[in-house]
Amino acid sequence: MEPLTAKRNKLTSAIKKLKSEGYTAGQTGVAWGWYSLSPKWSNLWPSDSAPGEYDDEDVVKFLIFMTDGDFNTNYYFGGPPCNYRTRYGIQFDSGKYYSGQCVDYDHKSYSNKKNYTDRWQEEPEKENSTNVSSTRAKKICAEAKKTGASLYSIYFGSNDNSAGAKVMQACATDVNTTYYFAKDANNLIAAFQAISSKIKGVYLSK
C-alpha cells in the first residue's frame, strides 16, 4: 500500500501496478484507507506520511472509496482446519454450500494439509449487505464518521440497489451529497471530478 503522499507520480505508478483478481474484500480497503488517516495508526507509516491529529485546525480528512462489486470475502485468524472446511463445505444459507478451497492470506491452497489454525484464513461468503465483510466495512465507516472525517463513496455498476451499492450508501457521510452511483465510465469520471471539486472548495474556504 502506498502511504500518504503529495507526489502524483508515486500514486500513478502504484495504480498502474494494481491487478484485478479474486473475490471482493472491500472491507479491507476501507480499513486500510482509514488506517492511513487515523493518528492512532501513525506508527505504521513513514514519518512524512503520518496522519495529522484530529485537533489540528489545518488538517481536513477525506476518505474516498469505490467498488464495482458486492463484498463477498471475509478474513479471520485460526478457526477450523482448512481440510475440515474444504471437506464439509462452508454453509452460506439454507441448503447452499461453498465447497471450494480454504485459502490463507497469501492465496496458497492448504486444502490438503492439516491444522492450519494459526494463520489468516480467507472465507468466501454469500453476497449481501449484511454479511460479515459488508458489516465490517459499515462498522469502520461509522467509527470514521465519529471523528469528523468526510467519507465519499462510489458504486460502479448497473444496480443502485445491489448489496455493494447499499454498503457504499451506508458508508457515505451523506447519501444525498457524498454517495455517487456510476453506471458507466463517463459517470465514474464525473463522480471523481465532483468529489475533487468539493474537496478543493473546502480547502479554498479554509
Short mmCIF file of C-alpha atoms in Angstrom, two decimals:
data_model
loop_
_atom_site.label_atom_id
_atom_site.label_comp_id
_atom_site.label_asym_id
_atom_site.label_seq_id
_atom_site.Cartn_x
_atom_site.Cartn_y
_atom_site.Cartn_z
CA MET A 1 0.00 0.00 0.00
CA GLU A 2 1.24 3.48 -0.87
CA PRO A 3 1.39 5.74 2.24
CA LEU A 4 0.03 9.28 2.18
CA THR A 5 2.00 11.36 -0.30
CA ALA A 6 1.72 14.58 -2.29
CA LYS A 7 3.78 13.10 -5.13
CA ARG A 8 1.43 12.38 -8.01
CA ASN A 9 3.93 10.20 -9.89
CA LYS A 10 4.21 7.80 -6.94
CA LEU A 11 0.44 7.38 -6.86
CA THR A 12 0.02 6.85 -10.60
CA SER A 13 2.89 4.36 -10.60
CA ALA A 14 1.28 2.38 -7.78
CA ILE A 15 -2.10 2.41 -9.54
CA LYS A 16 -0.59 1.06 -12.77
CA LYS A 17 0.75 -1.94 -10.86
CA LEU A 18 -2.66 -2.94 -9.50
CA LYS A 19 -4.20 -6.17 -10.80
CA SER A 20 -7.80 -7.33 -10.80
CA GLU A 21 -8.25 -10.84 -9.46
CA GLY A 22 -10.00 -12.94 -6.83
CA TYR A 23 -13.02 -12.04 -4.74
CA THR A 24 -14.14 -8.68 -3.33
CA ALA A 25 -12.99 -7.95 0.22
CA GLY A 26 -13.85 -4.26 0.18
CA GLN A 27 -13.83 -4.02 3.96
CA THR A 28 -10.05 -4.47 3.84
CA GLY A 29 -9.68 -1.46 1.55
CA VAL A 30 -11.97 0.61 3.76
CA ALA A 31 -9.94 -0.38 6.82
CA TRP A 32 -6.55 0.47 5.32
CA GLY A 33 -7.90 3.71 3.93
CA TRP A 34 -8.89 4.66 7.46
CA TYR A 35 -5.58 3.47 8.93
CA SER A 36 -3.82 5.93 6.61
CA LEU A 37 -5.86 8.83 8.05
CA SER A 38 -6.16 7.94 11.73
CA PRO A 39 -3.36 9.17 14.03
CA LYS A 40 -3.94 6.01 16.08
CA TRP A 41 -2.05 4.12 13.36
CA SER A 42 0.77 6.64 12.85
CA ASN A 43 3.41 4.08 13.82
CA LEU A 44 2.61 2.09 10.65
CA TRP A 45 3.79 4.82 8.30
CA PRO A 46 6.97 6.75 7.46
CA SER A 47 7.19 9.98 9.46
CA ASP A 48 6.46 12.17 6.42
CA SER A 49 3.29 10.13 5.73
CA ALA A 50 1.95 10.07 9.29
CA PRO A 51 -1.68 11.30 9.52
CA GLY A 52 -2.36 14.59 11.30
CA GLU A 53 -4.07 14.84 14.66
CA TYR A 54 -7.82 15.37 14.86
CA ASP A 55 -7.47 18.70 16.68
CA ASP A 56 -5.12 20.19 14.07
CA GLU A 57 -7.13 23.05 12.54
CA ASP A 58 -5.02 22.93 9.38
CA VAL A 59 -5.92 19.31 8.66
CA VAL A 60 -9.11 18.07 6.98
CA LYS A 61 -9.57 14.33 6.49
CA PHE A 62 -11.30 12.78 3.46
CA LEU A 63 -11.82 9.09 2.83
CA ILE A 64 -12.79 8.16 -0.74
CA PHE A 65 -13.56 4.63 -1.86
CA MET A 66 -15.20 2.84 -4.76
CA THR A 67 -16.38 -0.67 -5.52
CA ASP A 68 -17.70 -2.32 -8.65
CA GLY A 69 -18.98 -5.40 -6.85
CA ASP A 70 -20.57 -6.82 -3.72
CA PHE A 71 -18.37 -7.62 -0.74
CA ASN A 72 -18.15 -11.40 -0.64
CA THR A 73 -14.99 -12.39 1.25
CA ASN A 74 -14.00 -12.08 4.89
CA TYR A 75 -10.83 -12.97 6.77
CA TYR A 76 -10.36 -14.49 10.20
CA PHE A 77 -7.45 -15.83 12.22
CA GLY A 78 -7.42 -19.54 13.03
CA GLY A 79 -10.69 -21.45 13.13
CA PRO A 80 -11.42 -24.99 11.90
CA PRO A 81 -8.55 -26.62 9.96
CA CYS A 82 -8.68 -25.97 6.24
CA ASN A 83 -9.05 -29.64 5.36
CA TYR A 84 -12.20 -29.82 7.50
CA ARG A 85 -13.69 -26.69 5.96
CA THR A 86 -12.96 -27.89 2.43
CA ARG A 87 -14.26 -31.39 3.01
CA TYR A 88 -17.56 -30.36 4.53
CA GLY A 89 -18.05 -27.01 2.83
CA ILE A 90 -18.95 -23.59 4.17
CA GLN A 91 -22.66 -23.07 4.73
CA PHE A 92 -23.90 -19.83 3.20
CA ASP A 93 -27.60 -20.24 3.83
CA SER A 94 -30.17 -23.00 3.97
CA GLY A 95 -29.25 -25.73 1.52
CA LYS A 96 -26.45 -23.80 -0.18
CA TYR A 97 -22.76 -24.55 0.35
CA TYR A 98 -19.41 -23.42 -0.93
CA SER A 99 -17.12 -26.40 -1.40
CA GLY A 100 -14.00 -24.65 -2.63
CA GLN A 101 -10.57 -24.49 -1.08
CA CYS A 102 -9.65 -22.86 2.19
CA VAL A 103 -7.04 -20.24 1.37
CA ASP A 104 -4.59 -18.39 3.59
CA TYR A 105 -3.56 -14.75 3.31
CA ASP A 106 -1.03 -15.27 0.51
CA HIS A 107 -3.52 -17.22 -1.63
CA LYS A 108 -1.74 -20.57 -1.42
CA SER A 109 -4.03 -23.55 -1.05
CA TYR A 110 -3.74 -25.62 2.10
CA SER A 111 -6.79 -27.76 1.42
CA ASN A 112 -4.80 -30.99 1.61
CA LYS A 113 -2.93 -30.17 4.83
CA LYS A 114 -3.92 -30.23 8.48
CA ASN A 115 -4.07 -27.91 11.48
CA TYR A 116 -3.62 -24.57 9.74
CA THR A 117 -5.36 -22.81 12.60
CA ASP A 118 -2.55 -20.33 13.35
CA ARG A 119 -2.80 -18.22 10.21
CA TRP A 120 -5.17 -15.81 8.47
CA GLN A 121 -7.88 -17.59 6.50
CA GLU A 122 -9.92 -16.33 3.55
CA GLU A 123 -13.62 -17.22 3.56
CA PRO A 124 -15.91 -16.56 0.57
CA GLU A 125 -19.48 -15.80 1.60
CA LYS A 126 -22.89 -15.07 0.13
CA GLU A 127 -23.17 -11.59 -1.36
CA ASN A 128 -25.47 -9.30 0.62
CA SER A 129 -25.26 -6.04 2.54
CA THR A 130 -25.42 -7.73 5.96
CA ASN A 131 -22.78 -10.45 5.57
CA VAL A 132 -19.55 -10.39 7.59
CA SER A 133 -17.46 -8.38 5.13
CA SER A 134 -20.19 -5.78 4.49
CA THR A 135 -20.93 -5.42 8.21
CA ARG A 136 -17.25 -4.89 8.99
CA ALA A 137 -16.99 -2.21 6.30
CA LYS A 138 -20.02 -0.33 7.62
CA LYS A 139 -18.70 -0.51 11.19
CA ILE A 140 -15.36 1.00 10.15
CA CYS A 141 -17.17 3.75 8.25
CA ALA A 142 -19.35 4.53 11.27
CA GLU A 143 -16.29 4.88 13.51
CA ALA A 144 -14.53 7.09 10.95
CA LYS A 145 -17.54 9.40 10.74
CA LYS A 146 -17.42 9.94 14.51
CA THR A 147 -14.03 11.65 14.13
CA GLY A 148 -15.40 14.27 11.75
CA ALA A 149 -13.77 12.86 8.61
CA SER A 150 -15.72 13.23 5.36
CA LEU A 151 -16.48 9.93 3.63
CA TYR A 152 -17.16 9.83 -0.12
CA SER A 153 -18.20 6.61 -1.83
CA ILE A 154 -18.89 5.47 -5.38
CA TYR A 155 -20.70 2.38 -6.60
CA PHE A 156 -19.72 1.50 -10.16
CA GLY A 157 -22.30 -0.87 -11.61
CA SER A 158 -25.75 -1.25 -13.11
CA ASN A 159 -27.88 -1.69 -9.98
CA ASP A 160 -28.15 1.10 -7.41
CA ASN A 161 -30.00 -1.30 -5.11
CA SER A 162 -27.34 -4.03 -5.09
CA ALA A 163 -25.55 -5.21 -1.95
CA GLY A 164 -22.40 -3.31 -2.89
CA ALA A 165 -24.35 -0.13 -3.55
CA LYS A 166 -26.09 -0.40 -0.17
CA VAL A 167 -22.74 -0.66 1.60
CA MET A 168 -21.42 2.39 -0.25
CA GLN A 169 -24.58 4.31 0.64
CA ALA A 170 -24.23 3.37 4.31
CA CYS A 171 -20.58 4.39 4.36
CA ALA A 172 -21.04 7.83 2.80
CA THR A 173 -21.22 10.78 5.17
CA ASP A 174 -24.44 11.84 3.45
CA VAL A 175 -26.12 9.53 0.94
CA ASN A 176 -27.51 12.56 -0.91
CA THR A 177 -24.27 14.53 -1.24
CA THR A 178 -21.26 12.22 -0.79
CA TYR A 179 -22.50 9.00 -2.41
CA TYR A 180 -22.26 8.53 -6.18
CA PHE A 181 -23.80 5.90 -8.45
CA ALA A 182 -21.88 5.44 -11.69
CA LYS A 183 -23.42 3.31 -14.44
CA ASP A 184 -20.58 3.71 -16.91
CA ALA A 185 -17.08 5.14 -17.37
CA ASN A 186 -18.39 8.65 -18.06
CA ASN A 187 -20.42 8.61 -14.84
CA LEU A 188 -17.38 7.34 -12.95
CA ILE A 189 -15.14 10.12 -14.24
CA ALA A 190 -17.83 12.68 -13.45
CA ALA A 191 -18.15 11.33 -9.90
CA PHE A 192 -14.44 11.68 -9.20
CA GLN A 193 -14.44 15.16 -10.73
CA ALA A 194 -17.34 16.19 -8.50
CA ILE A 195 -15.58 14.87 -5.40
CA SER A 196 -12.39 16.66 -6.38
CA SER A 197 -14.28 19.94 -6.81
CA LYS A 198 -15.93 19.59 -3.39
CA ILE A 199 -12.62 18.90 -1.67
CA LYS A 200 -10.96 21.85 -3.41
CA GLY A 201 -13.85 24.02 -2.28
CA VAL A 202 -13.31 23.01 1.33
CA TYR A 203 -9.61 23.85 1.21
CA LEU A 204 -10.22 27.18 -0.51
CA SER A 205 -12.76 28.13 2.15
CA LYS A 206 -10.23 27.36 4.89
#
